[in-house]
Amino acid sequence: MAKVKLTRTTTSDPLGTANRIKTYVGFSSVNRDFDSNTLYDYELARTDLLNAFYIKKGEKLELPDYGTIIYDTLFEPFTSEISKAIEEDVIEIVGRDPRWALDTLAIDQAEYGLNLSLDVLYIPYNISESLSLAFNQESGLEVTSNPIQVEQSTTVESAY
Amino acid sequence: MPAITKIGVSDIQGGVLANGQVSNVKVNGVDINVKGDGPHAGHGIGIHAAPNSTNESSSTVKAGGKFVIRQGDLADCGDPHANGSGDVNAG
């Protein structure tokens, strides 16, 4: 019978450490001037979600159903049919990614464009975020968001 | 009972399953798909670009110590596995 001697081995690979293990890993060059281009988990999911709003439906090569119809509606009169179509489009975009849940959605007409307010929940970490998407006929899409909030699962009663 | 899915044959929305972990359990002559397998071939963008079989699986049947994935079980992108074996099923 062959004898096998077990020796303890260690690795110096810094990528193998426990705090580097993430669920979702991706790439983006947006706003990454000095750091790595690698995105993880929440940041990646947020980028994936916003990518769909930056792309006009039909523009993505080999994925004609990807993107949003909002750019096609910016020059149209803001009727209830348009509002409903945008609403269904946003619900579909958020629903396509199982990491996100759409809480509330508001669509408002603005000068030369539309403003969308979304409250979305990042399901894996239970983080909610309010996104304001300002679609403009000339400048395209501008995104603003409020600080990240962790959903409270329990309520604490006031001591007073 | 739903059909068991297979590496290289079954798919998720057209993206063929790949990167199986268990090589010594075969279904119809090809590797079985178990929980944790992937990333599989993409069928879209974002999370759909590299889906993994990490969401749903059988809760009773294992292969190589891992739960098997059946037709209809959802991948982590939220889409179901499809085109399982025609004659091998799991509960």
PDB file of C-alpha atoms in Angstrom:
ATOM      1  CA  MET A   1       0.000   0.000   0.000  1.00  0.00           C
ATOM      2  CA  ALA A   2       1.358   3.373  -0.966  1.00  0.00           C
ATOM      3  CA  LYS A   3       2.021   5.885   1.732  1.00  0.00           C
ATOM      4  CA  VAL A   4       0.897   9.432   1.224  1.00  0.00           C
ATOM      5  CA  LYS A   5       2.356  12.190   3.327  1.00  0.00           C
ATOM      6  CA  LEU A   6      -0.005  15.081   3.835  1.00  0.00           C
ATOM      7  CA  THR A   7       1.587  18.463   4.186  1.00  0.00           C
ATOM      8  CA  ARG A   8      -0.120  21.714   4.897  1.00  0.00           C
ATOM      9  CA  THR A   9      -0.081  24.082   1.951  1.00  0.00           C
ATOM     10  CA  THR A  10      -0.918  27.730   1.800  1.00  0.00           C
ATOM     11  CA  THR A  11      -1.701  30.027  -1.059  1.00  0.00           C
ATOM     12  CA  SER A  12      -0.591  33.575  -1.509  1.00  0.00           C
ATOM     13  CA  ASP A  13      -3.350  34.347  -4.007  1.00  0.00           C
ATOM     14  CA  PRO A  14      -5.107  37.458  -2.608  1.00  0.00           C
ATOM     15  CA  LEU A  15      -8.192  36.758  -4.737  1.00  0.00           C
ATOM     16  CA  GLY A  16      -8.823  33.564  -2.821  1.00  0.00           C
ATOM     17  CA  THR A  17      -9.546  35.242   0.489  1.00  0.00           C
ATOM     18  CA  ALA A  18     -13.011  34.884   1.972  1.00  0.00           C
ATOM     19  CA  ASN A  19     -13.924  38.548   1.809  1.00  0.00           C
ATOM     20  CA  ARG A  20     -13.375  38.502  -1.963  1.00  0.00           C
ATOM     21  CA  ILE A  21     -16.010  35.856  -2.606  1.00  0.00           C
ATOM     22  CA  LYS A  22     -19.064  37.538  -4.096  1.00  0.00           C
ATOM     23  CA  THR A  23     -22.262  36.255  -5.595  1.00  0.00           C
ATOM     24  CA  TYR A  24     -22.395  38.361  -8.764  1.00  0.00           C
ATOM     25  CA  VAL A  25     -19.300  39.564 -10.581  1.00  0.00           C
ATOM     26  CA  GLY A  26     -19.287  41.810 -13.640  1.00  0.00           C
ATOM     27  CA  PHE A  27     -17.538  44.592 -15.517  1.00  0.00           C
ATOM     28  CA  SER A  28     -18.138  48.276 -16.102  1.00  0.00           C
ATOM     29  CA  SER A  29     -15.954  51.163 -17.240  1.00  0.00           C
ATOM     30  CA  VAL A  30     -18.449  53.843 -16.146  1.00  0.00           C
ATOM     31  CA  ASN A  31     -17.155  56.090 -13.310  1.00  0.00           C
ATOM     32  CA  ARG A  32     -14.206  53.759 -12.684  1.00  0.00           C
ATOM     33  CA  ASP A  33     -11.334  56.197 -13.133  1.00  0.00           C
ATOM     34  CA  PHE A  34      -8.932  54.918 -10.534  1.00  0.00           C
ATOM     35  CA  ASP A  35     -10.166  51.578  -9.318  1.00  0.00           C
ATOM     36  CA  SER A  36     -10.766  48.182 -10.837  1.00  0.00           C
ATOM     37  CA  ASN A  37     -13.424  47.725 -13.510  1.00  0.00           C
ATOM     38  CA  THR A  38     -14.905  44.791 -11.641  1.00  0.00           C
ATOM     39  CA  LEU A  39     -18.333  45.226 -10.082  1.00  0.00           C
ATOM     40  CA  TYR A  40     -19.912  43.047  -7.439  1.00  0.00           C
ATOM     41  CA  ASP A  41     -23.390  42.240  -6.207  1.00  0.00           C
ATOM     42  CA  TYR A  42     -25.427  45.412  -5.522  1.00  0.00           C
ATOM     43  CA  GLU A  43     -23.284  47.684  -7.658  1.00  0.00           C
ATOM     44  CA  LEU A  44     -23.415  45.225 -10.551  1.00  0.00           C
ATOM     45  CA  ALA A  45     -27.161  44.689 -10.261  1.00  0.00           C
ATOM     46  CA  ARG A  46     -27.712  48.459 -10.249  1.00  0.00           C
ATOM     47  CA  THR A  47     -25.575  48.878 -13.371  1.00  0.00           C
ATOM     48  CA  ASP A  48     -27.414  46.035 -15.110  1.00  0.00           C
ATOM     49  CA  LEU A  49     -30.738  47.645 -14.270  1.00  0.00           C
ATOM     50  CA  LEU A  50     -29.723  51.102 -15.483  1.00  0.00           C
ATOM     51  CA  ASN A  51     -28.214  49.685 -18.690  1.00  0.00           C
ATOM     52  CA  ALA A  52     -31.715  48.728 -19.800  1.00  0.00           C
ATOM     53  CA  PHE A  53     -32.840  52.345 -19.391  1.00  0.00           C
ATOM     54  CA  TYR A  54     -29.879  53.748 -21.301  1.00  0.00           C
ATOM     55  CA  ILE A  55     -30.625  51.597 -24.365  1.00  0.00           C
ATOM     56  CA  LYS A  56     -33.486  52.250 -26.754  1.00  0.00           C
ATOM     57  CA  LYS A  57     -35.500  49.125 -27.491  1.00  0.00           C
ATOM     58  CA  GLY A  58     -34.373  47.645 -30.791  1.00  0.00           C
ATOM     59  CA  GLU A  59     -30.860  49.108 -30.658  1.00  0.00           C
ATOM     60  CA  LYS A  60     -29.092  46.224 -28.931  1.00  0.00           C
ATOM     61  CA  LEU A  61     -27.417  43.863 -31.388  1.00  0.00           C
ATOM     62  CA  GLU A  62     -29.072  40.423 -31.435  1.00  0.00           C
ATOM     63  CA  LEU A  63     -31.329  41.421 -28.530  1.00  0.00           C
ATOM     64  CA  PRO A  64     -34.102  43.504 -30.103  1.00  0.00           C
ATOM     65  CA  ASP A  65     -36.357  43.120 -27.062  1.00  0.00           C
ATOM     66  CA  TYR A  66     -33.765  44.595 -24.703  1.00  0.00           C
ATOM     67  CA  GLY A  67     -33.999  48.247 -23.668  1.00  0.00           C
ATOM     68  CA  THR A  68     -36.782  50.721 -23.111  1.00  0.00           C
ATOM     69  CA  ILE A  69     -39.496  52.250 -25.293  1.00  0.00           C
ATOM     70  CA  ILE A  70     -39.326  55.551 -23.418  1.00  0.00           C
ATOM     71  CA  TYR A  71     -37.047  57.181 -25.990  1.00  0.00           C
ATOM     72  CA  ASP A  72     -39.704  56.540 -28.657  1.00  0.00           C
ATOM     73  CA  THR A  73     -42.346  58.308 -26.586  1.00  0.00           C
ATOM     74  CA  LEU A  74     -40.463  61.513 -25.730  1.00  0.00           C
ATOM     75  CA  PHE A  75     -41.756  63.329 -28.799  1.00  0.00           C
ATOM     76  CA  GLU A  76     -45.284  61.993 -28.461  1.00  0.00           C
ATOM     77  CA  PRO A  77     -48.143  63.668 -26.576  1.00  0.00           C
ATOM     78  CA  PHE A  78     -48.200  62.318 -23.036  1.00  0.00           C
ATOM     79  CA  THR A  79     -51.523  60.481 -23.126  1.00  0.00           C
ATOM     80  CA  SER A  80     -52.844  57.845 -20.779  1.00  0.00           C
ATOM     81  CA  GLU A  81     -51.975  55.157 -23.358  1.00  0.00           C
ATOM     82  CA  ILE A  82     -48.363  56.347 -23.478  1.00  0.00           C
ATOM     83  CA  SER A  83     -48.219  56.457 -19.688  1.00  0.00           C
ATOM     84  CA  LYS A  84     -49.574  52.916 -19.445  1.00  0.00           C
ATOM     85  CA  ALA A  85     -47.145  51.637 -22.077  1.00  0.00           C
ATOM     86  CA  ILE A  86     -44.189  53.166 -20.203  1.00  0.00           C
ATOM     87  CA  GLU A  87     -45.481  51.741 -16.941  1.00  0.00           C
ATOM     88  CA  GLU A  88     -45.691  48.246 -18.424  1.00  0.00           C
ATOM     89  CA  ASP A  89     -42.245  48.658 -19.972  1.00  0.00           C
ATOM     90  CA  VAL A  90     -40.629  49.633 -16.664  1.00  0.00           C
ATOM     91  CA  ILE A  91     -42.385  46.805 -14.838  1.00  0.00           C
ATOM     92  CA  GLU A  92     -41.084  44.367 -17.449  1.00  0.00           C
ATOM     93  CA  ILE A  93     -37.510  45.708 -17.264  1.00  0.00           C
ATOM     94  CA  VAL A  94     -37.339  45.459 -13.483  1.00  0.00           C
ATOM     95  CA  GLY A  95     -39.160  42.122 -13.480  1.00  0.00           C
ATOM     96  CA  ARG A  96     -36.649  40.673 -15.924  1.00  0.00           C
ATOM     97  CA  ASP A  97     -33.970  40.780 -13.229  1.00  0.00           C
ATOM     98  CA  PRO A  98     -34.802  38.573 -10.227  1.00  0.00           C
ATOM     99  CA  ARG A  99     -32.438  40.579  -8.026  1.00  0.00           C
ATOM    100  CA  TRP A 100     -34.795  43.586  -8.093  1.00  0.00           C
ATOM    101  CA  ALA A 101     -38.369  44.163  -7.013  1.00  0.00           C
ATOM    102  CA  LEU A 102     -40.269  47.280  -8.019  1.00  0.00           C
ATOM    103  CA  ASP A 103     -42.075  48.909  -5.112  1.00  0.00           C
ATOM    104  CA  THR A 104     -43.477  52.115  -6.574  1.00  0.00           C
ATOM    105  CA  LEU A 105     -43.387  53.842  -9.914  1.00  0.00           C
ATOM    106  CA  ALA A 106     -44.399  57.388 -10.834  1.00  0.00           C
ATOM    107  CA  ILE A 107     -44.298  58.902 -14.303  1.00  0.00           C
ATOM    108  CA  ASP A 108     -44.410  62.666 -14.666  1.00  0.00           C
ATOM    109  CA  GLN A 109     -44.302  64.878 -17.698  1.00  0.00           C
ATOM    110  CA  ALA A 110     -41.444  67.364 -17.727  1.00  0.00           C
ATOM    111  CA  GLU A 111     -40.297  70.048 -20.094  1.00  0.00           C
ATOM    112  CA  TYR A 112     -38.863  68.300 -23.160  1.00  0.00           C
ATOM    113  CA  GLY A 113     -39.087  64.932 -21.535  1.00  0.00           C
ATOM    114  CA  LEU A 114     -40.341  62.633 -18.837  1.00  0.00           C
ATOM    115  CA  ASN A 115     -39.388  62.002 -15.237  1.00  0.00           C
ATOM    116  CA  LEU A 116     -39.657  58.533 -13.768  1.00  0.00           C
ATOM    117  CA  SER A 117     -39.435  57.892 -10.040  1.00  0.00           C
ATOM    118  CA  LEU A 118     -38.815  54.310  -9.036  1.00  0.00           C
ATOM    119  CA  ASP A 119     -38.532  52.748  -5.616  1.00  0.00           C
ATOM    120  CA  VAL A 120     -36.717  49.479  -6.123  1.00  0.00           C
ATOM    121  CA  LEU A 121     -35.590  46.811  -3.674  1.00  0.00           C
ATOM    122  CA  TYR A 122     -32.354  44.828  -4.073  1.00  0.00           C
ATOM    123  CA  ILE A 123     -33.650  41.494  -2.868  1.00  0.00           C
ATOM    124  CA  PRO A 124     -30.431  39.670  -1.843  1.00  0.00           C
ATOM    125  CA  TYR A 125     -29.436  42.397   0.661  1.00  0.00           C
ATOM    126  CA  ASN A 126     -32.908  43.876   1.227  1.00  0.00           C
ATOM    127  CA  ILE A 127     -31.668  47.315   0.199  1.00  0.00           C
ATOM    128  CA  SER A 128     -34.132  49.828  -1.214  1.00  0.00           C
ATOM    129  CA  GLU A 129     -33.261  52.743  -3.410  1.00  0.00           C
ATOM    130  CA  SER A 130     -35.239  55.591  -4.934  1.00  0.00           C
ATOM    131  CA  LEU A 131     -34.162  56.264  -8.488  1.00  0.00           C
ATOM    132  CA  SER A 132     -35.100  59.349 -10.464  1.00  0.00           C
ATOM    133  CA  LEU A 133     -34.710  58.874 -14.179  1.00  0.00           C
ATOM    134  CA  ALA A 134     -34.962  62.096 -16.167  1.00  0.00           C
ATOM    135  CA  PHE A 135     -35.421  61.392 -19.865  1.00  0.00           C
ATOM    136  CA  ASN A 136     -34.797  64.444 -22.011  1.00  0.00           C
ATOM    137  CA  GLN A 137     -35.291  64.908 -25.739  1.00  0.00           C
ATOM    138  CA  GLU A 138     -31.818  66.383 -26.132  1.00  0.00           C
ATOM    139  CA  SER A 139     -29.622  65.217 -23.277  1.00  0.00           C
ATOM    140  CA  GLY A 140     -30.911  61.661 -22.994  1.00  0.00           C
ATOM    141  CA  LEU A 141     -31.068  60.079 -19.567  1.00  0.00           C
ATOM    142  CA  GLU A 142     -29.884  61.507 -16.263  1.00  0.00           C
ATOM    143  CA  VAL A 143     -30.026  59.352 -13.161  1.00  0.00           C
ATOM    144  CA  THR A 144     -30.167  60.572  -9.595  1.00  0.00           C
ATOM    145  CA  SER A 145     -30.771  58.489  -6.517  1.00  0.00           C
ATOM    146  CA  ASN A 146     -31.233  58.950  -2.828  1.00  0.00           C
ATOM    147  CA  PRO A 147     -28.911  57.371  -0.239  1.00  0.00           C
ATOM    148  CA  ILE A 148     -29.226  53.638   0.149  1.00  0.00           C
ATOM    149  CA  GLN A 149     -31.560  52.467   2.849  1.00  0.00           C
ATOM    150  CA  VAL A 150     -31.675  49.048   4.423  1.00  0.00           C
ATOM    151  CA  GLU A 151     -35.233  47.844   4.804  1.00  0.00           C
ATOM    152  CA  GLN A 152     -36.318  47.469   8.381  1.00  0.00           C
ATOM    153  CA  SER A 153     -37.894  44.104   8.968  1.00  0.00           C
ATOM    154  CA  THR A 154     -39.070  44.963  12.456  1.00  0.00           C
ATOM    155  CA  THR A 155     -40.507  48.118  13.934  1.00  0.00           C
ATOM    156  CA  VAL A 156     -39.272  49.584  17.192  1.00  0.00           C
ATOM    157  CA  GLU A 157     -41.874  51.261  19.306  1.00  0.00           C
ATOM    158  CA  SER A 158     -41.210  54.680  20.706  1.00  0.00           C
ATOM    159  CA  ALA A 159     -40.201  54.816  24.346  1.00  0.00           C
ATOM    160  CA  TYR A 160     -42.281  57.969  24.866  1.00  0.00           C
TER     161      TYR A 160
ATOM    162  CA  MET B   1     -42.155  13.876 -12.165  1.00  0.00           C
ATOM    163  CA  PRO B   2     -40.108  16.452 -14.087  1.00  0.00           C
ATOM    164  CA  ALA B   3     -37.200  15.453 -16.298  1.00  0.00           C
ATOM    165  CA  ILE B   4     -33.585  15.738 -15.157  1.00  0.00           C
ATOM    166  CA  THR B   5     -31.493  18.274 -17.066  1.00  0.00           C
ATOM    167  CA  LYS B   6     -28.202  17.482 -18.765  1.00  0.00           C
ATOM    168  CA  ILE B   7     -24.979  19.403 -19.376  1.00  0.00           C
ATOM    169  CA  GLY B   8     -24.485  20.241 -23.048  1.00  0.00           C
ATOM    170  CA  VAL B   9     -28.048  19.261 -23.978  1.00  0.00           C
ATOM    171  CA  SER B  10     -30.576  21.060 -21.806  1.00  0.00           C
ATOM    172  CA  ASP B  11     -30.793  24.832 -21.842  1.00  0.00           C
ATOM    173  CA  ILE B  12     -32.070  27.990 -20.177  1.00  0.00           C
ATOM    174  CA  GLN B  13     -33.966  30.127 -22.693  1.00  0.00           C
ATOM    175  CA  GLY B  14     -31.713  28.744 -25.437  1.00  0.00           C
ATOM    176  CA  GLY B  15     -28.421  29.023 -23.538  1.00  0.00           C
ATOM    177  CA  VAL B  16     -26.998  25.498 -23.333  1.00  0.00           C
ATOM    178  CA  LEU B  17     -25.925  24.231 -19.910  1.00  0.00           C
ATOM    179  CA  ALA B  18     -22.163  24.067 -19.311  1.00  0.00           C
ATOM    180  CA  ASN B  19     -19.569  23.730 -16.562  1.00  0.00           C
ATOM    181  CA  GLY B  20     -20.980  20.751 -14.716  1.00  0.00           C
ATOM    182  CA  GLN B  21     -19.453  19.726 -11.413  1.00  0.00           C
ATOM    183  CA  VAL B  22     -20.304  16.031 -11.456  1.00  0.00           C
ATOM    184  CA  SER B  23     -18.625  13.958 -14.141  1.00  0.00           C
ATOM    185  CA  ASN B  24     -19.214  10.456 -12.815  1.00  0.00           C
ATOM    186  CA  VAL B  25     -23.021  10.498 -12.963  1.00  0.00           C
ATOM    187  CA  LYS B  26     -24.469  10.330 -16.462  1.00  0.00           C
ATOM    188  CA  VAL B  27     -28.000  10.802 -17.790  1.00  0.00           C
ATOM    189  CA  ASN B  28     -28.521   9.318 -21.243  1.00  0.00           C
ATOM    190  CA  GLY B  29     -24.728   9.215 -21.570  1.00  0.00           C
ATOM    191  CA  VAL B  30     -23.977  12.844 -20.724  1.00  0.00           C
ATOM    192  CA  ASP B  31     -23.132  14.651 -17.487  1.00  0.00           C
ATOM    193  CA  ILE B  32     -25.985  15.444 -15.132  1.00  0.00           C
ATOM    194  CA  ASN B  33     -26.771  19.039 -14.157  1.00  0.00           C
ATOM    195  CA  VAL B  34     -26.686  19.635 -10.395  1.00  0.00           C
ATOM    196  CA  LYS B  35     -27.193  22.588  -8.077  1.00  0.00           C
ATOM    197  CA  GLY B  36     -24.288  25.007  -8.333  1.00  0.00           C
ATOM    198  CA  ASP B  37     -23.420  24.184 -11.945  1.00  0.00           C
ATOM    199  CA  GLY B  38     -22.594  27.016 -14.292  1.00  0.00           C
ATOM    200  CA  PRO B  39     -22.066  29.584 -15.523  1.00  0.00           C
ATOM    201  CA  HIS B  40     -24.033  28.341 -18.488  1.00  0.00           C
ATOM    202  CA  ALA B  41     -24.248  29.884 -21.951  1.00  0.00           C
ATOM    203  CA  GLY B  42     -25.958  33.265 -21.858  1.00  0.00           C
ATOM    204  CA  HIS B  43     -29.353  34.099 -23.253  1.00  0.00           C
ATOM    205  CA  GLY B  44     -29.372  37.849 -22.739  1.00  0.00           C
ATOM    206  CA  ILE B  45     -27.612  40.656 -20.965  1.00  0.00           C
ATOM    207  CA  GLY B  46     -26.876  41.378 -17.322  1.00  0.00           C
ATOM    208  CA  ILE B  47     -27.694  38.473 -15.075  1.00  0.00           C
ATOM    209  CA  HIS B  48     -28.929  36.524 -18.099  1.00  0.00           C
ATOM    210  CA  ALA B  49     -25.443  36.604 -19.658  1.00  0.00           C
ATOM    211  CA  ALA B  50     -24.011  33.914 -17.385  1.00  0.00           C
ATOM    212  CA  PRO B  51     -26.776  32.106 -15.485  1.00  0.00           C
ATOM    213  CA  ASN B  52     -26.065  29.533 -12.796  1.00  0.00           C
ATOM    214  CA  SER B  53     -28.128  26.609 -11.570  1.00  0.00           C
ATOM    215  CA  THR B  54     -28.182  27.866  -8.001  1.00  0.00           C
ATOM    216  CA  ASN B  55     -31.790  28.749  -7.367  1.00  0.00           C
ATOM    217  CA  GLU B  56     -34.186  25.791  -7.487  1.00  0.00           C
ATOM    218  CA  SER B  57     -33.519  22.060  -7.506  1.00  0.00           C
ATOM    219  CA  SER B  58     -34.855  18.757  -6.319  1.00  0.00           C
ATOM    220  CA  SER B  59     -34.893  18.594  -2.547  1.00  0.00           C
ATOM    221  CA  THR B  60     -34.662  14.808  -2.347  1.00  0.00           C
ATOM    222  CA  VAL B  61     -32.536  13.496  -5.220  1.00  0.00           C
ATOM    223  CA  LYS B  62     -28.774  14.001  -5.258  1.00  0.00           C
ATOM    224  CA  ALA B  63     -25.978  13.130  -7.672  1.00  0.00           C
ATOM    225  CA  GLY B  64     -22.377  13.391  -6.557  1.00  0.00           C
ATOM    226  CA  GLY B  65     -23.635  14.800  -3.271  1.00  0.00           C
ATOM    227  CA  LYS B  66     -25.483  17.709  -4.871  1.00  0.00           C
ATOM    228  CA  PHE B  67     -29.178  18.131  -5.608  1.00  0.00           C
ATOM    229  CA  VAL B  68     -30.165  17.506  -9.219  1.00  0.00           C
ATOM    230  CA  ILE B  69     -31.784  20.168 -11.384  1.00  0.00           C
ATOM    231  CA  ARG B  70     -35.024  19.277 -13.129  1.00  0.00           C
ATOM    232  CA  GLN B  71     -36.827  20.737 -16.100  1.00  0.00           C
ATOM    233  CA  GLY B  72     -38.748  23.781 -14.913  1.00  0.00           C
ATOM    234  CA  ASP B  73     -36.436  24.578 -11.986  1.00  0.00           C
ATOM    235  CA  LEU B  74     -35.453  28.249 -12.057  1.00  0.00           C
ATOM    236  CA  ALA B  75     -31.856  29.350 -12.548  1.00  0.00           C
ATOM    237  CA  ASP B  76     -30.490  32.351 -10.667  1.00  0.00           C
ATOM    238  CA  CYS B  77     -31.589  34.609 -13.534  1.00  0.00           C
ATOM    239  CA  GLY B  78     -35.203  33.639 -12.912  1.00  0.00           C
ATOM    240  CA  ASP B  79     -35.631  31.622 -16.108  1.00  0.00           C
ATOM    241  CA  PRO B  80     -36.448  27.897 -16.108  1.00  0.00           C
ATOM    242  CA  HIS B  81     -34.283  25.000 -17.220  1.00  0.00           C
ATOM    243  CA  ALA B  82     -35.704  23.317 -20.322  1.00  0.00           C
ATOM    244  CA  ASN B  83     -35.245  20.277 -22.545  1.00  0.00           C
ATOM    245  CA  GLY B  84     -34.522  17.697 -19.878  1.00  0.00           C
ATOM    246  CA  SER B  85     -34.136  13.988 -20.404  1.00  0.00           C
ATOM    247  CA  GLY B  86     -37.006  12.230 -22.106  1.00  0.00           C
ATOM    248  CA  ASP B  87     -36.865   9.174 -19.882  1.00  0.00           C
ATOM    249  CA  VAL B  88     -34.993  10.085 -16.660  1.00  0.00           C
ATOM    250  CA  ASN B  89     -37.027  11.923 -14.049  1.00  0.00           C
ATOM    251  CA  ALA B  90     -36.579  13.074 -10.456  1.00  0.00           C
ATOM    252  CA  GLY B  91     -38.980  14.137  -7.748  1.00  0.00           C
TER     253      GLY B  91
END
